[in-house]
């Protein structure tokens, strides 16, 4: 199974494209579209609350294997912000979809593709393919080019399934994106198996609650299954926990780190402002997020008064909410007061 993020600025065609690629499912600040055709199960996820909230964008990227960046005509601030987010996350698999081919001449499209090549050079997107298509139901040839996009996604999916298989030997780890109670069944969570194989009747834990739970049953695409390998989108019935105690981003696994404070080795984005002690940033890891305060900045091992754009540093951060993570997880930092909100990425020191 492969999960695909459909992202972009408002009116980029992302929602129309996602709806064309699958059948509408779970709706919150993100919308799932399920596709079970051609023997492959795929979930397309639209971050429809973006750009109003960063949380929806980070959520869809961190539950997905492929990103489709929808760009209508030209670049705007939020398209740039999406490019920066993908780069800070080191996003491996993706496609740029130019979504207005029905109202743009081929010469202009070719010029824009060349411009994008320059803009994305040196980023995670530098080798991403650009595909021209339209997402206009009323166009003379509605959704022309979408079949080319589907074919490219299917090619990527084959590589990703190999990558998933290599992760199956690791301890199971499930990221939760929704939780609710079902009458007569108890607590149900929806999420994605990020690594390992999760099995029915597994006795494990949920973090950051650090509470022992049992996985009573597992479904995928409304079908009961005994086990769920890496990449599977799942619904799980859980024992010994209630939905009201669960937030987006909680993790089902045997072991996680849980803290409120962090020491991160960070790379500051070139496209942000300097970071200073006492600054308040927003931290994202997995699907969790919380505000944090910059307590100390270290540059080349020495305490500093600022971290400049495009530099490396160590940030000591303090928060109030318990957050669960593993040592390998990538953290994102953002400044919600700026136009371009993503500030840095980092790993535990």
mmCIF file of C-alpha atoms in Angstrom:
data_model
loop_
_atom_site.group_PDB
_atom_site.id
_atom_site.type_symbol
_atom_site.label_atom_id
_atom_site.label_comp_id
_atom_site.label_asym_id
_atom_site.label_seq_id
_atom_site.Cartn_x
_atom_site.Cartn_y
_atom_site.Cartn_z
ATOM 1 C CA UNK A 1 0.000 0.000 0.000
ATOM 2 C CA UNK A 2 1.201 3.494 -0.870
ATOM 3 C CA UNK A 3 0.059 6.835 0.562
ATOM 4 C CA UNK A 4 0.236 9.957 -1.609
ATOM 5 C CA UNK A 5 0.119 13.576 -0.396
ATOM 6 C CA UNK A 6 -1.581 16.032 -2.757
ATOM 7 C CA UNK A 7 -0.363 19.487 -1.740
ATOM 8 C CA UNK A 8 -0.197 23.041 -3.020
ATOM 9 C CA UNK A 9 -1.550 26.513 -2.537
ATOM 10 C CA UNK A 10 -5.254 27.358 -2.559
ATOM 11 C CA UNK A 11 -6.893 26.992 -5.974
ATOM 12 C CA UNK A 12 -3.949 24.922 -7.185
ATOM 13 C CA UNK A 13 -6.263 22.127 -8.335
ATOM 14 C CA UNK A 14 -5.113 19.826 -5.507
ATOM 15 C CA UNK A 15 -8.623 19.002 -4.219
ATOM 16 C CA UNK A 16 -10.061 18.409 -7.693
ATOM 17 C CA UNK A 17 -7.081 16.192 -8.535
ATOM 18 C CA UNK A 18 -7.326 14.178 -5.309
ATOM 19 C CA UNK A 19 -11.062 13.643 -5.855
ATOM 20 C CA UNK A 20 -10.335 12.371 -9.364
ATOM 21 C CA UNK A 21 -7.745 9.901 -8.057
ATOM 22 C CA UNK A 22 -9.859 8.185 -5.396
ATOM 23 C CA UNK A 23 -13.128 7.815 -3.508
ATOM 24 C CA UNK A 24 -13.681 10.261 -0.669
ATOM 25 C CA UNK A 25 -13.142 8.810 2.802
ATOM 26 C CA UNK A 26 -12.185 10.327 6.169
ATOM 27 C CA UNK A 27 -12.603 14.113 6.367
ATOM 28 C CA UNK A 28 -11.178 16.451 9.017
ATOM 29 C CA UNK A 29 -8.556 19.139 8.382
ATOM 30 C CA UNK A 30 -7.244 16.619 5.851
ATOM 31 C CA UNK A 31 -9.265 14.530 3.394
ATOM 32 C CA UNK A 32 -8.529 10.944 2.382
ATOM 33 C CA UNK A 33 -9.374 9.581 -1.067
ATOM 34 C CA UNK A 34 -9.121 5.798 -1.386
ATOM 35 C CA UNK A 35 -8.255 3.945 -4.583
ATOM 36 C CA UNK A 36 -8.300 0.160 -4.742
ATOM 37 C CA UNK A 37 -8.155 -0.235 -8.526
ATOM 38 C CA UNK A 38 -5.622 -2.143 -10.608
ATOM 39 C CA UNK A 39 -4.743 -4.455 -7.718
ATOM 40 C CA UNK A 40 -3.034 -1.669 -5.764
ATOM 41 C CA UNK A 41 -4.375 0.017 -2.643
ATOM 42 C CA UNK A 42 -3.534 3.711 -2.586
ATOM 43 C CA UNK A 43 -4.637 6.573 -0.373
ATOM 44 C CA UNK A 44 -4.465 10.136 -1.700
ATOM 45 C CA UNK A 45 -4.469 12.792 1.020
ATOM 46 C CA UNK A 46 -5.439 16.431 0.489
ATOM 47 C CA UNK A 47 -4.176 18.961 3.063
ATOM 48 C CA UNK A 48 -7.243 21.094 2.440
ATOM 49 C CA UNK A 49 -6.753 23.255 5.571
ATOM 50 C CA UNK A 50 -3.418 24.495 4.233
ATOM 51 C CA UNK A 51 -2.299 27.300 3.983
ATOM 52 C CA UNK A 52 -4.454 28.358 6.945
ATOM 53 C CA UNK A 53 -2.699 25.803 9.158
ATOM 54 C CA UNK A 54 0.735 24.215 8.809
ATOM 55 C CA UNK A 55 -0.400 21.205 10.834
ATOM 56 C CA UNK A 56 -2.453 19.740 7.984
ATOM 57 C CA UNK A 57 0.453 20.080 5.542
ATOM 58 C CA UNK A 58 2.966 18.450 7.898
ATOM 59 C CA UNK A 59 0.460 15.698 8.715
ATOM 60 C CA UNK A 60 -0.144 14.662 5.107
ATOM 61 C CA UNK A 61 3.578 14.722 4.329
ATOM 62 C CA UNK A 62 4.503 12.616 7.357
ATOM 63 C CA UNK A 63 1.909 9.922 6.610
ATOM 64 C CA UNK A 64 2.758 9.759 2.896
ATOM 65 C CA UNK A 65 5.342 8.046 0.710
ATOM 66 C CA UNK A 66 4.894 10.229 -2.381
ATOM 67 C CA UNK A 67 4.156 13.948 -2.659
ATOM 68 C CA UNK A 68 2.431 15.562 -5.630
ATOM 69 C CA UNK A 69 3.038 19.317 -5.562
ATOM 70 C CA UNK A 70 0.298 21.074 -7.526
ATOM 71 C CA UNK A 71 1.276 24.386 -9.116
ATOM 72 C CA UNK A 72 -1.287 26.328 -11.200
ATOM 73 C CA UNK A 73 0.309 29.316 -12.956
ATOM 74 C CA UNK A 74 3.524 30.721 -11.550
ATOM 75 C CA UNK A 75 4.828 30.659 -7.997
ATOM 76 C CA UNK A 76 3.335 32.277 -4.925
ATOM 77 C CA UNK A 77 4.421 32.413 -1.277
ATOM 78 C CA UNK A 78 2.601 29.237 -0.294
ATOM 79 C CA UNK A 79 3.966 27.219 -3.213
ATOM 80 C CA UNK A 80 7.415 28.342 -2.100
ATOM 81 C CA UNK A 81 6.577 27.312 1.455
ATOM 82 C CA UNK A 82 5.585 23.832 0.230
ATOM 83 C CA UNK A 83 8.913 23.515 -1.615
ATOM 84 C CA UNK A 84 10.788 24.520 1.545
ATOM 85 C CA UNK A 85 8.804 22.017 3.655
ATOM 86 C CA UNK A 86 9.573 19.182 1.233
ATOM 87 C CA UNK A 87 13.250 20.112 1.226
ATOM 88 C CA UNK A 88 13.526 20.387 5.030
ATOM 89 C CA UNK A 89 11.873 16.965 5.317
ATOM 90 C CA UNK A 90 14.257 15.527 2.720
ATOM 91 C CA UNK A 91 11.221 14.163 0.891
ATOM 92 C CA UNK A 92 12.434 11.393 -1.393
ATOM 93 C CA UNK A 93 9.640 10.573 -3.844
ATOM 94 C CA UNK A 94 7.600 13.212 -5.607
ATOM 95 C CA UNK A 95 6.168 14.784 -8.740
ATOM 96 C CA UNK A 96 5.429 18.388 -9.657
ATOM 97 C CA UNK A 97 2.027 18.699 -11.344
ATOM 98 C CA UNK A 98 1.443 21.819 -13.441
ATOM 99 C CA UNK A 99 -2.332 21.899 -13.182
ATOM 100 C CA UNK A 100 -3.443 24.538 -15.708
ATOM 101 C CA UNK A 101 -2.439 22.983 -19.030
ATOM 102 C CA UNK A 102 -5.926 23.735 -20.398
ATOM 103 C CA UNK A 103 -5.369 27.504 -20.086
ATOM 104 C CA UNK A 104 -1.600 27.794 -20.608
ATOM 105 C CA UNK A 105 0.252 27.498 -23.923
ATOM 106 C CA UNK A 106 3.017 24.939 -24.302
ATOM 107 C CA UNK A 107 5.751 27.556 -24.703
ATOM 108 C CA UNK A 108 4.823 29.139 -21.356
ATOM 109 C CA UNK A 109 4.745 25.693 -19.719
ATOM 110 C CA UNK A 110 8.216 24.853 -21.040
ATOM 111 C CA UNK A 111 9.549 28.202 -19.796
ATOM 112 C CA UNK A 112 8.050 27.606 -16.359
ATOM 113 C CA UNK A 113 9.509 24.089 -16.191
ATOM 114 C CA UNK A 114 12.958 25.564 -16.886
ATOM 115 C CA UNK A 115 12.402 28.156 -14.159
ATOM 116 C CA UNK A 116 11.390 25.438 -11.684
ATOM 117 C CA UNK A 117 14.538 23.492 -12.537
ATOM 118 C CA UNK A 118 16.604 26.474 -11.397
ATOM 119 C CA UNK A 119 14.513 27.112 -8.273
ATOM 120 C CA UNK A 120 14.627 23.491 -7.077
ATOM 121 C CA UNK A 121 18.333 22.926 -7.842
ATOM 122 C CA UNK A 122 20.117 21.682 -4.748
ATOM 123 C CA UNK A 123 16.866 20.771 -2.989
ATOM 124 C CA UNK A 124 15.092 17.454 -2.420
ATOM 125 C CA UNK A 125 12.981 18.295 -5.490
ATOM 126 C CA UNK A 126 15.823 18.794 -7.971
ATOM 127 C CA UNK A 127 15.202 15.528 -9.838
ATOM 128 C CA UNK A 128 11.417 15.495 -9.571
ATOM 129 C CA UNK A 129 9.571 15.149 -12.859
ATOM 130 C CA UNK A 130 7.179 17.909 -13.987
ATOM 131 C CA UNK A 131 3.937 16.689 -15.533
ATOM 132 C CA UNK A 132 1.485 19.024 -17.285
ATOM 133 C CA UNK A 133 -2.188 18.262 -16.728
ATOM 134 C CA UNK A 134 -5.470 19.969 -16.005
ATOM 135 C CA UNK A 135 -7.848 19.556 -13.090
ATOM 136 C CA UNK A 136 -10.751 21.413 -14.674
ATOM 137 C CA UNK A 137 -13.959 19.394 -14.980
ATOM 138 C CA UNK A 138 -15.279 21.926 -17.504
ATOM 139 C CA UNK A 139 -12.226 21.889 -19.763
ATOM 140 C CA UNK A 140 -12.464 20.687 -23.350
ATOM 141 C CA UNK A 141 -10.391 17.666 -22.321
ATOM 142 C CA UNK A 142 -11.077 17.377 -18.554
ATOM 143 C CA UNK A 143 -8.230 15.890 -16.507
ATOM 144 C CA UNK A 144 -6.008 15.581 -19.564
ATOM 145 C CA UNK A 145 -2.566 14.403 -18.431
ATOM 146 C CA UNK A 146 -3.810 12.764 -15.224
ATOM 147 C CA UNK A 147 -3.268 9.301 -16.734
ATOM 148 C CA UNK A 148 0.424 10.191 -17.161
ATOM 149 C CA UNK A 149 0.526 11.193 -13.493
ATOM 150 C CA UNK A 150 -1.105 7.914 -12.449
ATOM 151 C CA UNK A 151 1.422 5.921 -14.478
ATOM 152 C CA UNK A 152 4.317 7.751 -12.832
ATOM 153 C CA UNK A 153 2.828 7.207 -9.355
ATOM 154 C CA UNK A 154 2.458 3.488 -10.100
ATOM 155 C CA UNK A 155 6.122 3.293 -11.138
ATOM 156 C CA UNK A 156 7.165 4.973 -7.891
ATOM 157 C CA UNK A 157 4.839 2.722 -5.899
ATOM 158 C CA UNK A 158 6.746 -0.373 -7.017
ATOM 159 C CA UNK A 159 10.001 1.060 -5.631
ATOM 160 C CA UNK A 160 8.312 2.179 -2.425
ATOM 161 C CA UNK A 161 6.829 -1.262 -1.803
ATOM 162 C CA UNK A 162 10.381 -2.670 -1.898
ATOM 163 C CA UNK A 163 11.454 -0.007 0.619
ATOM 164 C CA UNK A 164 8.492 -0.883 2.838
ATOM 165 C CA UNK A 165 9.409 -4.577 2.776
ATOM 166 C CA UNK A 166 12.885 -3.707 4.055
ATOM 167 C CA UNK A 167 11.311 -1.958 7.071
ATOM 168 C CA UNK A 168 9.100 -4.895 8.038
ATOM 169 C CA UNK A 169 11.818 -6.440 10.221
ATOM 170 C CA UNK A 170 11.865 -3.393 12.531
ATOM 171 C CA UNK A 171 9.689 -3.080 15.661
ATOM 172 C CA UNK A 172 6.156 -2.013 14.757
ATOM 173 C CA UNK A 173 5.402 1.702 14.922
ATOM 174 C CA UNK A 174 2.016 3.233 14.044
ATOM 175 C CA UNK A 175 1.315 6.973 13.687
ATOM 176 C CA UNK A 176 -2.268 7.845 14.696
ATOM 177 C CA UNK A 177 -4.063 10.627 12.813
ATOM 178 C CA UNK A 178 -7.662 10.162 14.033
ATOM 179 C CA UNK A 179 -9.318 8.603 17.109
ATOM 180 C CA UNK A 180 -12.981 8.127 18.026
ATOM 181 C CA UNK A 181 -15.307 5.855 19.997
ATOM 182 C CA UNK A 182 -17.665 3.465 18.207
ATOM 183 C CA UNK A 183 -20.718 2.265 20.096
ATOM 184 C CA UNK A 184 -20.331 -1.385 21.011
ATOM 185 C CA UNK A 185 -16.722 -1.513 19.786
ATOM 186 C CA UNK A 186 -14.892 1.009 21.952
ATOM 187 C CA UNK A 187 -11.871 3.055 20.927
ATOM 188 C CA UNK A 188 -10.966 3.092 17.231
ATOM 189 C CA UNK A 189 -7.892 4.804 15.805
ATOM 190 C CA UNK A 190 -6.894 5.482 12.206
ATOM 191 C CA UNK A 191 -3.306 5.778 11.104
ATOM 192 C CA UNK A 192 -0.362 4.421 9.152
ATOM 193 C CA UNK A 193 2.140 1.671 9.952
ATOM 194 C CA UNK A 194 5.452 3.524 9.606
ATOM 195 C CA UNK A 195 7.643 0.477 10.180
ATOM 196 C CA UNK A 196 7.403 -3.168 11.196
ATOM 197 C CA UNK A 197 4.356 -5.427 11.098
ATOM 198 C CA UNK A 198 1.467 -4.761 13.472
ATOM 199 C CA UNK A 199 -0.633 -7.795 14.396
ATOM 200 C CA UNK A 200 -4.071 -8.432 15.796
ATOM 201 C CA UNK A 201 -3.939 -9.223 19.555
ATOM 202 C CA UNK A 202 -0.515 -7.552 19.912
ATOM 203 C CA UNK A 203 0.064 -6.292 23.435
ATOM 204 C CA UNK A 204 2.002 -3.053 23.107
ATOM 205 C CA UNK A 205 1.911 0.577 24.298
ATOM 206 C CA UNK A 206 0.632 3.969 23.247
ATOM 207 C CA UNK A 207 2.857 7.041 23.619
ATOM 208 C CA UNK A 208 3.271 9.649 25.029
ATOM 209 C CA UNK A 209 0.694 8.177 27.429
ATOM 210 C CA UNK A 210 3.110 5.288 28.077
ATOM 211 C CA UNK A 211 0.081 3.064 28.624
ATOM 212 C CA UNK A 212 -0.175 -0.652 27.925
ATOM 213 C CA UNK A 213 -2.812 -1.486 25.325
ATOM 214 C CA UNK A 214 -3.979 -4.392 23.196
ATOM 215 C CA UNK A 215 -4.793 -4.232 19.494
ATOM 216 C CA UNK A 216 -8.160 -6.009 19.437
ATOM 217 C CA UNK A 217 -8.634 -5.967 15.661
ATOM 218 C CA UNK A 218 -7.262 -4.372 12.491
ATOM 219 C CA UNK A 219 -8.943 -3.245 9.287
ATOM 220 C CA UNK A 220 -7.576 -1.785 6.080
ATOM 221 C CA UNK A 221 -9.952 -0.364 3.466
ATOM 222 C CA UNK A 222 -12.862 -1.774 5.533
ATOM 223 C CA UNK A 223 -11.492 -5.329 5.314
ATOM 224 C CA UNK A 224 -10.507 -7.276 8.453
ATOM 225 C CA UNK A 225 -6.841 -8.303 8.434
ATOM 226 C CA UNK A 226 -4.665 -10.253 10.880
ATOM 227 C CA UNK A 227 -1.529 -8.178 10.336
ATOM 228 C CA UNK A 228 -0.514 -4.879 8.759
ATOM 229 C CA UNK A 229 2.973 -4.428 7.261
ATOM 230 C CA UNK A 230 4.833 -1.154 6.734
ATOM 231 C CA UNK A 231 2.899 1.414 4.704
ATOM 232 C CA UNK A 232 -0.556 0.027 5.460
ATOM 233 C CA UNK A 233 -3.293 2.511 6.282
ATOM 234 C CA UNK A 234 -5.197 0.959 9.166
ATOM 235 C CA UNK A 235 -8.159 1.239 11.471
ATOM 236 C CA UNK A 236 -7.539 -0.423 14.849
ATOM 237 C CA UNK A 237 -9.747 -1.241 17.818
ATOM 238 C CA UNK A 238 -7.769 -0.699 21.005
ATOM 239 C CA UNK A 239 -8.255 -2.057 24.514
ATOM 240 C CA UNK A 240 -7.406 -0.134 27.708
ATOM 241 C CA UNK A 241 -7.591 3.379 26.253
ATOM 242 C CA UNK A 242 -10.338 5.848 25.322
ATOM 243 C CA UNK A 243 -10.469 8.089 22.272
ATOM 244 C CA UNK A 244 -10.710 11.208 24.459
ATOM 245 C CA UNK A 245 -7.222 10.436 25.793
ATOM 246 C CA UNK A 246 -5.661 10.230 22.306
ATOM 247 C CA UNK A 247 -4.403 13.124 20.195
ATOM 248 C CA UNK A 248 -3.204 13.202 16.614
ATOM 249 C CA UNK A 249 0.386 12.045 16.453
ATOM 250 C CA UNK A 250 0.236 9.547 19.305
ATOM 251 C CA UNK A 251 2.341 6.495 18.512
ATOM 252 C CA UNK A 252 1.616 2.809 19.025
ATOM 253 C CA UNK A 253 4.883 0.975 19.665
ATOM 254 C CA UNK A 254 6.792 -0.914 22.325
ATOM 255 C CA UNK A 255 9.176 1.950 23.108
ATOM 256 C CA UNK A 256 9.495 5.699 22.454
ATOM 257 C CA UNK A 257 11.335 8.614 24.010
ATOM 258 C CA UNK A 258 8.971 10.997 25.814
ATOM 259 C CA UNK A 259 10.078 14.496 26.869
ATOM 260 C CA UNK A 260 9.034 18.140 26.988
ATOM 261 C CA UNK A 261 12.550 19.500 26.339
ATOM 262 C CA UNK A 262 14.874 18.918 23.383
ATOM 263 C CA UNK A 263 18.459 19.437 22.276
ATOM 264 C CA UNK A 264 18.528 19.428 18.475
ATOM 265 C CA UNK A 265 21.300 19.672 15.910
ATOM 266 C CA UNK A 266 19.620 21.974 13.416
ATOM 267 C CA UNK A 267 20.024 23.297 9.898
ATOM 268 C CA UNK A 268 18.391 26.718 9.636
ATOM 269 C CA UNK A 269 16.530 27.430 6.398
ATOM 270 C CA UNK A 270 18.001 30.068 4.085
ATOM 271 C CA UNK A 271 14.472 31.412 3.701
ATOM 272 C CA UNK A 272 13.704 32.453 7.263
ATOM 273 C CA UNK A 273 14.778 35.107 9.749
ATOM 274 C CA UNK A 274 17.464 34.674 12.378
ATOM 275 C CA UNK A 275 16.541 32.710 15.503
ATOM 276 C CA UNK A 276 17.326 34.234 18.892
ATOM 277 C CA UNK A 277 17.159 33.008 22.514
ATOM 278 C CA UNK A 278 13.679 33.385 24.037
ATOM 279 C CA UNK A 279 12.108 33.045 20.578
ATOM 280 C CA UNK A 280 8.915 30.984 20.511
ATOM 281 C CA UNK A 281 8.833 28.454 17.674
ATOM 282 C CA UNK A 282 6.436 25.668 16.748
ATOM 283 C CA UNK A 283 7.896 22.162 16.812
ATOM 284 C CA UNK A 284 6.656 19.292 14.631
ATOM 285 C CA UNK A 285 7.776 15.673 14.924
ATOM 286 C CA UNK A 286 5.832 12.894 13.253
ATOM 287 C CA UNK A 287 2.215 14.094 13.484
ATOM 288 C CA UNK A 288 2.681 15.868 16.823
ATOM 289 C CA UNK A 289 3.151 19.590 17.292
ATOM 290 C CA UNK A 290 3.630 22.056 20.127
ATOM 291 C CA UNK A 291 5.061 25.514 20.850
ATOM 292 C CA UNK A 292 8.592 25.581 22.278
ATOM 293 C CA UNK A 293 10.902 28.272 23.602
ATOM 294 C CA UNK A 294 14.518 28.657 22.502
ATOM 295 C CA UNK A 295 16.531 28.460 25.733
ATOM 296 C CA UNK A 296 20.037 28.421 24.282
ATOM 297 C CA UNK A 297 21.814 28.542 20.923
ATOM 298 C CA UNK A 298 25.199 26.923 20.336
ATOM 299 C CA UNK A 299 27.259 27.647 17.212
ATOM 300 C CA UNK A 300 30.509 25.692 16.807
ATOM 301 C CA UNK A 301 30.146 24.576 20.428
ATOM 302 C CA UNK A 302 29.917 28.112 21.827
ATOM 303 C CA UNK A 303 26.858 29.918 23.135
ATOM 304 C CA UNK A 304 25.559 32.415 20.568
ATOM 305 C CA UNK A 305 23.100 35.305 20.496
ATOM 306 C CA UNK A 306 21.531 34.193 17.219
ATOM 307 C CA UNK A 307 21.346 31.466 14.598
ATOM 308 C CA UNK A 308 21.536 32.970 11.124
ATOM 309 C CA UNK A 309 19.616 31.716 8.064
ATOM 310 C CA UNK A 310 21.473 29.006 6.143
ATOM 311 C CA UNK A 311 23.681 27.967 9.084
ATOM 312 C CA UNK A 312 24.011 24.971 11.403
ATOM 313 C CA UNK A 313 23.587 25.183 15.163
ATOM 314 C CA UNK A 314 22.424 23.376 18.275
ATOM 315 C CA UNK A 315 19.142 24.569 19.776
ATOM 316 C CA UNK A 316 18.086 23.831 23.336
ATOM 317 C CA UNK A 317 14.287 23.991 23.436
ATOM 318 C CA UNK A 318 11.693 23.765 26.199
ATOM 319 C CA UNK A 319 7.997 22.956 25.918
ATOM 320 C CA UNK A 320 5.061 22.099 28.168
ATOM 321 C CA UNK A 321 3.476 19.099 26.459
ATOM 322 C CA UNK A 322 4.868 15.569 26.441
ATOM 323 C CA UNK A 323 5.897 14.465 22.961
ATOM 324 C CA UNK A 324 6.880 10.956 21.803
ATOM 325 C CA UNK A 325 9.631 10.306 19.270
ATOM 326 C CA UNK A 326 12.526 8.033 18.372
ATOM 327 C CA UNK A 327 16.152 9.052 17.925
ATOM 328 C CA UNK A 328 15.880 8.735 14.131
ATOM 329 C CA UNK A 329 12.904 11.099 13.808
ATOM 330 C CA UNK A 330 13.313 14.387 11.967
ATOM 331 C CA UNK A 331 12.027 17.498 13.738
ATOM 332 C CA UNK A 332 10.692 20.584 11.955
ATOM 333 C CA UNK A 333 10.663 24.049 13.489
ATOM 334 C CA UNK A 334 8.457 26.891 12.311
ATOM 335 C CA UNK A 335 7.793 30.536 13.102
ATOM 336 C CA UNK A 336 4.059 31.054 12.708
ATOM 337 C CA UNK A 337 4.446 34.849 12.685
ATOM 338 C CA UNK A 338 6.336 34.908 9.380
ATOM 339 C CA UNK A 339 4.990 34.729 5.818
ATOM 340 C CA UNK A 340 7.238 31.738 5.049
ATOM 341 C CA UNK A 341 6.775 29.804 8.256
ATOM 342 C CA UNK A 342 9.243 26.897 8.111
ATOM 343 C CA UNK A 343 12.458 27.767 9.937
ATOM 344 C CA UNK A 344 14.635 24.664 10.351
ATOM 345 C CA UNK A 345 14.928 20.914 10.627
ATOM 346 C CA UNK A 346 16.905 18.972 13.180
ATOM 347 C CA UNK A 347 17.723 15.677 14.845
ATOM 348 C CA UNK A 348 18.336 14.786 18.472
ATOM 349 C CA UNK A 349 21.863 15.534 19.605
#
